[in-house]
Short mmCIF file of C-alpha atoms and ligand atoms in Angstrom, two decimals:
data_model
loop_
_atom_site.label_atom_id
_atom_site.label_comp_id
_atom_site.label_asym_id
_atom_site.label_seq_id
_atom_site.Cartn_x
_atom_site.Cartn_y
_atom_site.Cartn_z
CA MET A 18 80.19 -75.71 -32.04
CA SER A 19 79.32 -76.53 -28.50
CA LEU A 20 82.60 -77.56 -26.93
CA PRO A 21 82.50 -76.73 -23.22
CA PHE A 22 85.78 -74.85 -23.21
CA LEU A 23 84.53 -72.50 -25.94
CA LYS A 24 81.54 -71.70 -23.79
CA GLN A 25 83.72 -71.13 -20.74
CA LEU A 26 85.83 -68.71 -22.76
CA GLY A 27 82.82 -66.86 -24.15
CA ILE A 28 83.52 -67.82 -27.77
CA GLY A 29 80.33 -67.86 -29.83
CA GLU A 30 79.76 -68.46 -33.52
CA LEU A 31 80.75 -64.94 -34.56
CA SER A 32 83.33 -62.79 -32.77
CA LEU A 33 84.12 -59.14 -33.32
CA PRO A 34 87.42 -58.22 -34.94
CA ILE A 35 88.75 -55.59 -32.56
CA CYS A 36 88.98 -55.04 -28.84
CA THR A 37 90.63 -52.13 -27.05
CA GLY A 38 90.64 -53.69 -23.59
CA ALA A 39 87.14 -54.27 -22.33
CA ARG A 40 85.27 -53.08 -25.41
CA HIS A 41 84.88 -55.31 -28.44
CA SER A 42 83.77 -53.69 -31.68
CA GLY A 43 83.83 -53.85 -35.48
CA ASP A 44 81.55 -56.05 -37.54
CA ASP A 45 81.46 -58.57 -40.37
CA SER A 46 80.45 -56.17 -43.15
CA ASP A 47 83.81 -56.83 -44.88
CA GLY A 48 83.44 -60.60 -44.55
CA VAL A 49 84.66 -63.06 -41.96
CA GLN A 50 87.78 -64.95 -41.11
CA GLU A 51 87.05 -68.58 -40.29
CA SER A 52 88.98 -70.60 -37.79
CA PHE A 53 89.17 -74.36 -38.36
CA SER A 54 90.69 -76.90 -36.04
CA PRO A 55 93.45 -79.03 -37.55
CA ALA A 56 92.51 -81.68 -34.99
CA ASP A 57 89.19 -82.60 -36.64
CA GLY A 58 88.89 -80.12 -39.52
CA LYS A 59 85.78 -78.57 -37.99
CA LEU A 60 84.88 -74.90 -38.03
CA ILE A 61 85.42 -73.48 -34.53
CA GLY A 62 84.17 -69.96 -35.08
CA LYS A 63 84.11 -66.93 -37.34
CA ILE A 64 85.49 -63.47 -36.76
CA GLY A 65 84.45 -60.33 -38.62
CA LYS A 66 87.33 -58.86 -40.61
CA ALA A 67 88.79 -55.56 -39.42
CA LYS A 68 88.67 -52.68 -41.90
CA GLN A 69 91.05 -49.75 -42.23
CA SER A 70 88.66 -47.66 -40.13
CA ASP A 71 88.84 -50.29 -37.37
CA TYR A 72 92.61 -50.11 -37.50
CA GLU A 73 92.49 -46.33 -37.19
CA HIS A 74 90.14 -46.61 -34.24
CA VAL A 75 92.42 -49.06 -32.42
CA VAL A 76 95.58 -47.04 -32.96
CA ALA A 77 93.94 -43.72 -32.08
CA THR A 78 92.55 -45.28 -28.88
CA ALA A 79 95.98 -46.70 -28.02
CA GLU A 80 97.64 -43.33 -28.65
CA LYS A 81 95.23 -41.65 -26.27
CA ALA A 82 95.64 -44.37 -23.65
CA PHE A 83 99.41 -43.96 -23.74
CA LEU A 84 99.11 -40.32 -22.65
CA HIS A 85 97.52 -41.59 -19.45
CA TRP A 86 99.31 -44.90 -18.96
CA ARG A 87 102.85 -43.50 -19.18
CA SER A 88 102.20 -41.42 -16.04
CA VAL A 89 100.80 -44.26 -13.95
CA PRO A 90 103.57 -45.35 -11.53
CA ALA A 91 105.28 -48.51 -12.76
CA PRO A 92 104.39 -50.62 -9.67
CA LYS A 93 100.74 -49.65 -10.21
CA ARG A 94 101.05 -50.79 -13.80
CA GLY A 95 102.47 -53.99 -12.36
CA GLU A 96 99.35 -54.38 -10.26
CA LEU A 97 97.22 -54.54 -13.42
CA VAL A 98 99.52 -57.22 -14.79
CA ARG A 99 99.32 -59.12 -11.49
CA GLN A 100 95.54 -59.23 -11.82
CA ILE A 101 95.79 -60.35 -15.44
CA GLY A 102 98.00 -63.19 -14.19
CA VAL A 103 95.31 -64.17 -11.69
CA LYS A 104 92.70 -64.20 -14.47
CA LEU A 105 94.93 -66.35 -16.65
CA ARG A 106 95.28 -68.84 -13.82
CA GLU A 107 91.47 -69.06 -13.71
CA ILE A 108 91.20 -69.80 -17.43
CA LYS A 109 94.35 -71.91 -17.76
CA ASP A 110 92.47 -75.11 -18.47
CA PRO A 111 89.96 -73.88 -21.08
CA LEU A 112 92.49 -71.58 -22.74
CA GLY A 113 95.05 -74.38 -22.89
CA ARG A 114 92.38 -76.53 -24.55
CA LEU A 115 91.53 -73.85 -27.08
CA VAL A 116 95.23 -73.34 -27.94
CA SER A 117 95.51 -77.07 -28.45
CA TYR A 118 92.30 -77.35 -30.48
CA GLU A 119 92.82 -74.26 -32.63
CA MET A 120 96.45 -74.86 -33.65
CA GLY A 121 97.01 -78.53 -32.86
CA LYS A 122 99.70 -78.77 -30.17
CA SER A 123 99.22 -81.39 -27.47
CA LEU A 124 97.11 -80.39 -24.48
CA GLN A 125 100.18 -80.68 -22.22
CA GLU A 126 101.89 -78.12 -24.39
CA GLY A 127 98.76 -75.96 -24.64
CA LEU A 128 98.62 -75.81 -20.85
CA GLY A 129 102.37 -75.19 -20.74
CA GLU A 130 101.91 -72.26 -23.06
CA VAL A 131 99.32 -70.67 -20.77
CA GLN A 132 101.69 -71.33 -17.87
CA GLU A 133 104.32 -69.41 -19.80
CA MET A 134 101.90 -66.45 -19.92
CA ILE A 135 101.30 -66.69 -16.18
CA ASP A 136 105.04 -66.88 -15.51
CA VAL A 137 105.73 -63.82 -17.60
CA CYS A 138 103.00 -61.91 -15.74
CA ASP A 139 104.72 -62.73 -12.45
CA PHE A 140 108.06 -61.76 -13.91
CA ALA A 141 106.68 -58.44 -15.16
CA VAL A 142 105.10 -57.65 -11.79
CA GLY A 143 108.52 -57.94 -10.13
CA LEU A 144 110.07 -55.98 -12.95
CA SER A 145 107.66 -53.12 -12.38
CA ARG A 146 109.76 -52.24 -9.32
CA GLN A 147 113.09 -52.88 -11.01
CA LEU A 148 113.27 -50.75 -14.13
CA TYR A 149 116.67 -49.57 -13.01
CA GLY A 150 118.90 -47.00 -14.63
CA LEU A 151 122.56 -46.43 -13.84
CA THR A 152 124.06 -43.47 -12.00
CA MET A 153 127.49 -42.34 -13.12
CA HIS A 154 130.12 -39.90 -11.87
CA SER A 155 130.36 -36.67 -13.78
CA GLU A 156 133.78 -35.33 -14.78
CA ARG A 157 132.56 -31.86 -13.76
CA PRO A 158 132.33 -30.61 -10.17
CA ASP A 159 128.86 -30.34 -8.65
CA HIS A 160 127.31 -32.29 -11.48
CA ARG A 161 125.36 -35.48 -11.34
CA MET A 162 124.66 -37.89 -14.19
CA TYR A 163 122.20 -40.67 -14.41
CA GLU A 164 120.08 -42.44 -16.92
CA GLN A 165 116.44 -43.23 -16.82
CA TRP A 166 114.10 -45.34 -18.86
CA HIS A 167 110.88 -43.81 -20.11
CA PRO A 168 107.86 -45.40 -21.73
CA MET A 169 108.11 -45.42 -25.50
CA GLY A 170 104.56 -45.49 -26.90
CA ILE A 171 102.63 -48.10 -28.83
CA VAL A 172 104.19 -51.55 -29.23
CA GLY A 173 102.86 -53.45 -32.25
CA ILE A 174 102.85 -57.20 -31.65
CA ILE A 175 102.65 -59.58 -34.62
CA SER A 176 102.51 -63.16 -33.38
CA ALA A 177 102.61 -66.55 -35.05
CA PHE A 178 100.28 -69.55 -34.81
CA ASN A 179 102.76 -71.81 -33.03
CA PHE A 180 102.78 -69.84 -29.78
CA PRO A 181 99.53 -67.99 -30.32
CA VAL A 182 99.22 -66.62 -26.79
CA ALA A 183 102.55 -66.85 -24.91
CA VAL A 184 104.46 -64.61 -27.28
CA TRP A 185 101.77 -61.94 -26.96
CA ALA A 186 102.13 -62.12 -23.18
CA TRP A 187 105.92 -61.86 -23.35
CA ASN A 188 105.51 -58.61 -25.23
CA ALA A 189 102.29 -57.16 -23.85
CA MET A 190 103.11 -57.70 -20.17
CA LEU A 191 106.58 -56.21 -20.46
CA ALA A 192 105.20 -53.33 -22.51
CA ALA A 193 102.50 -52.70 -19.90
CA VAL A 194 104.85 -52.43 -16.93
CA CYS A 195 107.20 -50.30 -19.03
CA GLY A 196 104.34 -47.80 -19.52
CA ASP A 197 103.73 -48.70 -23.14
CA VAL A 198 100.44 -49.67 -24.70
CA SER A 199 100.17 -52.54 -27.17
CA VAL A 200 98.28 -53.42 -30.31
CA TRP A 201 98.27 -57.10 -31.17
CA LYS A 202 97.75 -58.72 -34.54
CA PRO A 203 97.24 -62.39 -33.66
CA SER A 204 98.02 -65.09 -36.20
CA LYS A 205 95.26 -65.63 -38.74
CA LYS A 206 95.58 -69.34 -37.96
CA ALA A 207 94.73 -68.91 -34.26
CA PRO A 208 92.64 -65.75 -33.80
CA LEU A 209 90.14 -67.21 -31.33
CA THR A 210 92.78 -67.65 -28.65
CA ALA A 211 93.29 -63.87 -28.69
CA ILE A 212 89.58 -63.22 -28.40
CA ALA A 213 89.29 -65.67 -25.52
CA ILE A 214 92.01 -63.88 -23.58
CA PHE A 215 90.38 -60.48 -23.97
CA ASN A 216 86.99 -61.93 -23.03
CA ALA A 217 88.59 -62.91 -19.74
CA ILE A 218 90.79 -59.91 -18.99
CA GLY A 219 88.27 -57.25 -20.01
CA GLU A 220 86.88 -57.13 -16.50
CA VAL A 221 90.37 -56.56 -15.06
CA PHE A 222 90.63 -53.38 -17.11
CA LYS A 223 87.14 -52.33 -15.99
CA ASP A 224 87.73 -53.09 -12.30
CA ASN A 225 90.88 -50.96 -12.36
CA ASP A 226 89.41 -48.08 -14.37
CA VAL A 227 92.08 -48.55 -16.99
CA PRO A 228 91.23 -46.52 -20.09
CA GLU A 229 90.49 -48.36 -23.32
CA GLY A 230 93.61 -48.84 -25.46
CA VAL A 231 96.24 -50.03 -22.99
CA MET A 232 96.08 -53.48 -24.59
CA SER A 233 94.23 -54.15 -27.84
CA TYR A 234 93.94 -56.77 -30.53
CA ILE A 235 92.89 -56.48 -34.12
CA VAL A 236 91.99 -59.43 -36.35
CA GLY A 237 92.09 -58.72 -40.05
CA PRO A 238 93.88 -59.28 -43.32
CA GLY A 239 97.66 -58.83 -43.35
CA ALA A 240 97.32 -56.28 -46.13
CA VAL A 241 95.17 -54.08 -43.89
CA VAL A 242 96.41 -54.73 -40.36
CA GLY A 243 99.99 -55.98 -40.74
CA GLU A 244 101.00 -53.54 -43.47
CA SER A 245 99.42 -50.61 -41.64
CA MET A 246 101.21 -51.50 -38.42
CA ILE A 247 104.70 -51.88 -39.82
CA ASN A 248 104.46 -48.62 -41.73
CA ASP A 249 102.80 -46.60 -38.97
CA THR A 250 105.01 -43.87 -37.50
CA ARG A 251 102.74 -43.80 -34.43
CA ILE A 252 104.12 -47.26 -33.54
CA PRO A 253 107.76 -46.87 -32.45
CA LEU A 254 108.37 -50.59 -31.89
CA ILE A 255 107.16 -53.65 -33.77
CA SER A 256 107.81 -57.04 -32.22
CA ALA A 257 107.23 -59.72 -34.84
CA THR A 258 107.45 -63.50 -34.79
CA GLY A 259 107.34 -65.46 -38.03
CA SER A 260 109.35 -66.65 -40.98
CA THR A 261 112.56 -64.97 -42.09
CA ARG A 262 110.73 -63.83 -45.23
CA VAL A 263 108.08 -62.02 -43.16
CA GLY A 264 110.78 -60.66 -40.84
CA ILE A 265 112.67 -59.06 -43.70
CA ARG A 266 109.45 -57.36 -44.81
CA VAL A 267 108.90 -56.03 -41.27
CA ALA A 268 112.53 -54.95 -40.88
CA GLU A 269 112.50 -53.07 -44.18
CA ALA A 270 109.28 -51.22 -43.44
CA CYS A 271 110.38 -50.29 -39.91
CA ALA A 272 113.85 -49.25 -41.04
CA ARG A 273 112.45 -47.01 -43.76
CA ARG A 274 110.77 -44.94 -41.06
CA LEU A 275 113.58 -45.53 -38.52
CA GLY A 276 111.22 -47.42 -36.28
CA LYS A 277 112.53 -50.17 -34.03
CA SER A 278 111.83 -53.85 -34.36
CA ILE A 279 112.31 -57.04 -32.41
CA LEU A 280 112.35 -60.00 -34.78
CA GLU A 281 112.06 -63.61 -33.75
CA LEU A 282 112.29 -65.56 -36.99
CA GLY A 283 113.38 -68.93 -38.25
CA GLY A 284 115.54 -71.38 -36.35
CA ASN A 285 117.49 -74.39 -37.59
CA ASN A 286 118.42 -75.75 -34.24
CA ALA A 287 120.91 -78.55 -33.73
CA ILE A 288 121.92 -80.87 -30.94
CA ILE A 289 125.51 -82.05 -30.86
CA ILE A 290 125.92 -85.55 -29.44
CA THR A 291 129.51 -86.21 -28.37
CA PRO A 292 131.10 -89.55 -27.42
CA SER A 293 130.59 -88.80 -23.73
CA ALA A 294 126.85 -88.02 -24.02
CA ASP A 295 124.51 -89.68 -21.55
CA LEU A 296 121.98 -91.26 -23.91
CA LYS A 297 119.41 -91.69 -21.14
CA LEU A 298 119.00 -87.93 -21.24
CA THR A 299 119.80 -87.39 -24.88
CA ILE A 300 117.17 -89.55 -26.56
CA PRO A 301 114.08 -88.19 -24.76
CA ALA A 302 115.38 -84.63 -25.17
CA VAL A 303 115.80 -85.16 -28.90
CA VAL A 304 112.36 -86.72 -29.31
CA PHE A 305 110.63 -83.90 -27.39
CA GLY A 306 112.63 -81.31 -29.34
CA CYS A 307 111.56 -82.86 -32.65
CA VAL A 308 107.96 -83.90 -32.14
CA GLY A 309 106.89 -81.31 -29.56
CA THR A 310 104.35 -78.94 -31.18
CA ALA A 311 104.75 -81.30 -34.18
CA GLY A 312 108.09 -79.69 -34.99
CA GLN A 313 106.52 -76.24 -35.25
CA ARG A 314 108.42 -74.42 -32.52
CA CYS A 315 111.00 -71.87 -33.58
CA THR A 316 113.20 -73.81 -31.16
CA SER A 317 112.35 -77.31 -32.50
CA THR A 318 115.31 -79.62 -32.97
CA ARG A 319 115.90 -79.96 -36.70
CA ARG A 320 119.44 -81.36 -36.87
CA LEU A 321 121.52 -83.83 -34.90
CA ILE A 322 125.27 -83.68 -35.25
CA ILE A 323 126.42 -87.03 -33.95
CA HIS A 324 129.94 -88.27 -33.34
CA GLU A 325 130.65 -91.17 -35.68
CA SER A 326 131.38 -93.47 -32.74
CA MET A 327 127.82 -92.91 -31.42
CA TYR A 328 126.00 -92.66 -34.73
CA ASP A 329 124.60 -96.18 -35.13
CA GLN A 330 123.61 -96.43 -31.49
CA VAL A 331 121.80 -93.06 -31.51
CA LYS A 332 120.08 -93.86 -34.81
CA ALA A 333 118.78 -97.20 -33.52
CA ALA A 334 117.63 -95.71 -30.20
CA LEU A 335 115.83 -92.89 -31.96
CA ILE A 336 113.98 -95.14 -34.37
CA LYS A 337 112.88 -97.23 -31.41
CA ALA A 338 111.74 -94.16 -29.50
CA TYR A 339 109.87 -92.77 -32.53
CA THR A 340 107.81 -95.94 -32.80
CA THR A 341 106.42 -95.18 -29.33
CA VAL A 342 105.26 -91.65 -30.26
CA ARG A 343 101.48 -91.63 -30.18
CA ILE A 344 99.92 -89.35 -32.78
CA GLY A 345 96.32 -88.22 -32.70
CA ASP A 346 93.75 -85.86 -31.20
CA PRO A 347 95.83 -83.27 -29.33
CA LEU A 348 93.19 -82.99 -26.62
CA ASP A 349 93.60 -86.67 -25.79
CA THR A 350 96.34 -86.63 -23.19
CA THR A 351 97.56 -90.08 -24.12
CA ASN A 352 98.86 -88.65 -27.41
CA HIS A 353 102.29 -87.06 -27.68
CA MET A 354 101.81 -85.32 -30.97
CA GLY A 355 98.83 -83.66 -32.65
CA PRO A 356 98.40 -82.48 -36.23
CA LEU A 357 100.31 -79.86 -38.19
CA VAL A 358 98.55 -76.52 -38.26
CA ASP A 359 96.93 -76.96 -41.69
CA THR A 360 97.16 -78.87 -44.94
CA GLY A 361 99.52 -76.21 -46.33
CA ALA A 362 102.02 -77.18 -43.65
CA VAL A 363 101.58 -80.86 -44.60
CA LYS A 364 102.37 -80.00 -48.21
CA ASP A 365 105.45 -77.99 -47.19
CA MET A 366 106.68 -81.01 -45.24
CA GLN A 367 106.12 -83.36 -48.18
CA ASP A 368 107.88 -80.94 -50.54
CA ALA A 369 110.85 -80.71 -48.15
CA LEU A 370 111.11 -84.50 -48.03
CA GLU A 371 111.00 -84.66 -51.82
CA SER A 372 113.83 -82.11 -52.00
CA ALA A 373 115.79 -84.12 -49.45
CA ARG A 374 115.39 -87.28 -51.54
CA GLN A 375 116.50 -85.45 -54.67
CA GLU A 376 119.61 -84.25 -52.88
CA GLY A 377 120.47 -87.82 -51.95
CA ALA A 378 119.27 -87.88 -48.35
CA SER A 379 117.54 -91.06 -47.15
CA ILE A 380 114.36 -91.14 -45.15
CA ILE A 381 114.84 -93.83 -42.54
CA TYR A 382 111.65 -93.34 -40.52
CA GLY A 383 108.18 -91.84 -41.00
CA GLY A 384 107.20 -88.81 -43.05
CA GLU A 385 103.87 -90.22 -44.26
CA VAL A 386 100.61 -88.29 -44.15
CA LEU A 387 98.23 -90.26 -41.93
CA SER A 388 94.74 -91.16 -43.05
CA GLY A 389 91.77 -93.09 -41.73
CA ALA A 390 89.76 -92.80 -38.55
CA GLY A 391 90.76 -89.83 -36.41
CA PHE A 392 92.96 -88.36 -39.14
CA GLU A 393 90.21 -86.96 -41.40
CA SER A 394 91.49 -83.39 -41.21
CA GLY A 395 94.46 -84.39 -43.39
CA CYS A 396 96.86 -82.56 -41.05
CA TYR A 397 98.42 -85.55 -39.26
CA VAL A 398 101.86 -86.81 -40.25
CA LYS A 399 104.35 -89.30 -38.92
CA PRO A 400 107.44 -87.57 -37.60
CA CYS A 401 110.38 -88.22 -39.81
CA ILE A 402 114.08 -89.08 -39.47
CA VAL A 403 116.34 -88.40 -42.44
CA GLU A 404 120.01 -89.21 -42.92
CA ALA A 405 121.51 -86.19 -44.57
CA LYS A 406 124.50 -83.90 -44.81
CA ASN A 407 124.58 -80.52 -43.16
CA GLU A 408 125.54 -78.74 -46.36
CA MET A 409 122.50 -80.00 -48.33
CA GLU A 410 120.27 -77.13 -49.40
CA ILE A 411 117.20 -78.54 -47.68
CA VAL A 412 119.08 -79.01 -44.39
CA GLN A 413 120.08 -75.36 -44.52
CA GLN A 414 116.41 -74.33 -44.51
CA GLU A 415 113.84 -74.24 -41.74
CA THR A 416 110.89 -76.49 -42.57
CA PHE A 417 108.21 -76.04 -39.94
CA ALA A 418 107.50 -79.75 -39.52
CA PRO A 419 108.74 -82.77 -37.54
CA ILE A 420 111.68 -83.60 -39.79
CA LEU A 421 114.96 -84.48 -38.10
CA TYR A 422 118.19 -84.57 -40.12
CA LEU A 423 120.94 -86.85 -38.82
CA CYS A 424 124.43 -85.61 -39.62
CA LYS A 425 127.74 -87.15 -38.61
CA TYR A 426 131.01 -85.69 -37.40
CA SER A 427 134.37 -87.23 -36.74
CA GLY A 428 137.24 -85.84 -34.72
CA ASP A 429 137.00 -83.05 -32.17
CA VAL A 430 133.98 -81.13 -30.94
CA GLU A 431 135.20 -78.05 -32.87
CA LEU A 432 134.16 -79.84 -36.06
CA ALA A 433 130.69 -80.48 -34.66
CA ILE A 434 130.40 -76.82 -33.64
CA ALA A 435 131.40 -75.76 -37.16
CA GLN A 436 128.50 -77.83 -38.56
CA GLN A 437 126.12 -76.55 -35.91
CA ASN A 438 127.01 -72.96 -36.82
CA GLY A 439 127.09 -73.71 -40.53
CA VAL A 440 123.53 -72.63 -41.31
CA PRO A 441 122.04 -69.17 -41.91
CA GLN A 442 119.90 -69.25 -38.75
CA GLY A 443 120.99 -68.78 -35.13
CA LEU A 444 118.24 -69.32 -32.57
CA SER A 445 118.82 -72.36 -30.36
CA SER A 446 121.47 -75.02 -29.92
CA ALA A 447 122.45 -77.76 -27.49
CA ILE A 448 125.22 -80.16 -26.68
CA PHE A 449 124.95 -83.48 -24.88
CA SER A 450 128.28 -84.19 -23.30
CA THR A 451 129.71 -85.05 -19.91
CA ASN A 452 133.16 -83.83 -20.90
CA VAL A 453 133.76 -80.41 -19.37
CA LEU A 454 136.24 -79.41 -22.06
CA GLU A 455 133.74 -80.07 -24.84
CA VAL A 456 131.00 -78.26 -22.98
CA GLU A 457 133.10 -75.18 -22.32
CA GLU A 458 134.29 -75.11 -25.93
CA PHE A 459 130.64 -75.15 -27.04
CA LEU A 460 129.82 -72.22 -24.73
CA SER A 461 133.01 -70.27 -25.47
CA THR A 462 133.52 -67.35 -27.83
CA ARG A 463 134.39 -69.93 -30.49
CA GLY A 464 131.35 -72.02 -29.64
CA SER A 465 127.67 -71.89 -30.58
CA ASP A 466 126.68 -68.72 -32.44
CA CYS A 467 123.03 -68.95 -31.34
CA GLY A 468 120.97 -66.82 -28.96
CA LEU A 469 120.31 -69.92 -26.85
CA ALA A 470 122.97 -72.53 -26.08
CA ASN A 471 122.06 -75.40 -23.76
CA VAL A 472 123.97 -78.23 -22.14
CA ASN A 473 122.36 -81.61 -21.53
CA ILE A 474 118.88 -80.29 -22.26
CA GLY A 475 117.19 -79.94 -25.65
CA THR A 476 116.84 -76.91 -27.90
CA SER A 477 113.21 -76.09 -27.12
CA GLY A 478 111.24 -75.27 -24.02
CA ALA A 479 113.13 -72.20 -22.81
CA GLU A 480 112.10 -70.68 -19.49
CA ILE A 481 110.70 -67.15 -19.54
CA GLY A 482 113.35 -65.84 -17.13
CA GLY A 483 116.04 -65.74 -19.80
CA ALA A 484 116.18 -63.34 -22.72
CA PHE A 485 114.76 -65.08 -25.78
CA GLY A 486 115.90 -64.48 -29.34
CA GLY A 487 118.56 -65.24 -31.87
CA GLU A 488 121.22 -64.15 -34.29
CA LYS A 489 121.82 -64.16 -38.05
CA GLU A 490 118.62 -64.93 -40.04
CA THR A 491 116.72 -65.48 -36.79
CA GLY A 492 116.59 -61.72 -36.48
CA TRP A 493 117.47 -59.45 -33.61
CA GLY A 494 116.37 -58.23 -30.23
CA ARG A 495 115.27 -60.18 -27.22
CA GLU A 496 111.88 -60.82 -25.65
CA SER A 497 110.70 -62.21 -22.34
CA GLY A 498 113.10 -62.30 -19.35
CA SER A 499 116.41 -60.87 -18.18
CA ASP A 500 116.81 -57.25 -19.33
CA SER A 501 114.72 -57.58 -22.52
CA TRP A 502 112.49 -54.84 -21.06
CA ARG A 503 115.04 -52.30 -22.23
CA TYR A 504 113.87 -52.79 -25.82
CA TYR A 505 110.47 -51.49 -24.79
CA MET A 506 111.64 -48.22 -23.26
CA ARG A 507 113.49 -45.16 -24.42
CA ARG A 508 116.70 -44.39 -22.66
CA GLN A 509 117.58 -40.93 -21.49
CA THR A 510 120.87 -39.67 -20.09
CA ASN A 511 120.49 -36.76 -17.67
CA THR A 512 123.19 -34.37 -16.47
CA ILE A 513 122.32 -32.03 -13.62
CA ASN A 514 124.42 -29.06 -12.50
CA TYR A 515 123.84 -28.15 -8.86
CA GLY A 516 126.80 -25.73 -8.61
CA LYS A 517 127.29 -22.02 -9.24
CA GLU A 518 129.65 -22.41 -12.24
CA LEU A 519 129.16 -23.68 -15.76
CA PRO A 520 132.19 -25.86 -16.47
CA LEU A 521 132.14 -27.50 -19.90
CA ALA A 522 132.95 -31.13 -20.49
CA GLN A 523 136.28 -32.10 -22.05
CA GLY A 524 137.84 -29.04 -20.33
CA ILE A 525 136.72 -26.63 -23.03
CA GLU A 526 137.11 -22.95 -22.08
CA PHE A 527 134.39 -20.68 -23.42
CA ASP A 528 134.13 -17.23 -21.83
CA VAL A 529 131.42 -14.86 -22.97
C1 LIG B 30 108.55 -69.95 -30.55
O1 LIG B 30 108.61 -71.07 -31.03
O2 LIG B 30 108.25 -68.96 -31.25
O3 LIG B 30 111.49 -72.18 -25.98
C2 LIG B 30 108.72 -69.67 -29.11
C3 LIG B 30 110.40 -72.58 -26.37
C4 LIG B 30 109.18 -71.80 -25.97
C5 LIG B 30 108.99 -70.62 -26.84
C6 LIG B 30 109.10 -70.87 -28.31
N1 LIG B 30 109.31 -71.38 -24.61
O4 LIG B 30 110.29 -73.57 -27.07
#
């Protein structure tokens, strides 16, 4: 494979399965993992598979690095992250291309994903001087109380193919400024993006004399790497992105050892369209929410809940807009939508559409698998619009594909909110309305039950500055901005007596 961006990123035919910062190691004696592009079906590269001994090496190196890293002042840790951000700016173009080529999202979105990494680096640099704890007044004389946040240890990061690099950065950059070290298991569907990043940032570690193990990745079978990580008592926090099924597995394993977890799992995100919605904003937001990343964002729009008075108009406008969506090579910037990640995802989409049909839903646009010139990989589909009912079994599930279910509501916005909340998942939600009463109802305690609730913008494309995550089957915990950093640190309450007496709290007398 001689694509120029692979060369620029130092990706050859065979990559090594582990890296502890600047040092890549491991071999292919246990076989290789192959990475194919869904864009053209071609083999991009091979990676040796990590063995149990490789896993042990990575975790032992991380454990040792933590003993050093936790004592480095936080703003100095921020300086390393600042330099990583500079490096990412240098490789934004080739890395964006590789993201796009390896997992299929449009180049615009591939570049946007790298930008998200850069943004989170900047955010973390600022944070490195703002890991604030509270000070509180003691009830005892000459006593002082405060709380501080200490580094926790190794953070295990399990990421998914759909955001193969940004989600690592959300976790690894926060972990780094918090004084933690991280071990990353990239998605098996996009391992080369991880290798490309470490090829670039290795010299930052070297230039700063950072010991091996502050940030690592390990590419290998789930049974070796994933299972070891979630059960490993040396890893106090696992941050995992994936399906609800995988999340339950992670949660159970972590809970059994009383480890912590951050879980970012399935979404079933809806947009409510009320009678006062401005359709000039609504239609493009819906289309981007549905076809962006070919419907494979956790935040993708999967359901529309449309007021009956708007239904026919919205339906007609959407069908018209969908006919203008250009599907094809994700690296060709004239295309809006690339392929699904693999043929398994295509099959899942077809199965979901079959279930929808059997439940009485009607497919009113798209859904076909595309064939012919440019579509040889078998991963390209036409995005699909389905008229359905919110309570149908298939509508209650997350299908990671560009399928949009149109549902209707009549009456007040409360009824739309009830439909929006009437699914097991709770990640993202939006309302399009210019009526302040409807908007406030949607954002109120009785409103959306999701971790993200937007007004007059779509469900996807969150900025890194906010805390990201969801409720119900979407899991728990928050990543990225705001005060998500607290998940990555251990909290300690300190009480200091600077007097000559030993008064007890709660007024207890105890004379000895
Ligand atoms: C995901 O799909 O796992 O809000 C993350 C968004 C992106 C992140 C999505 N910033 O769509």
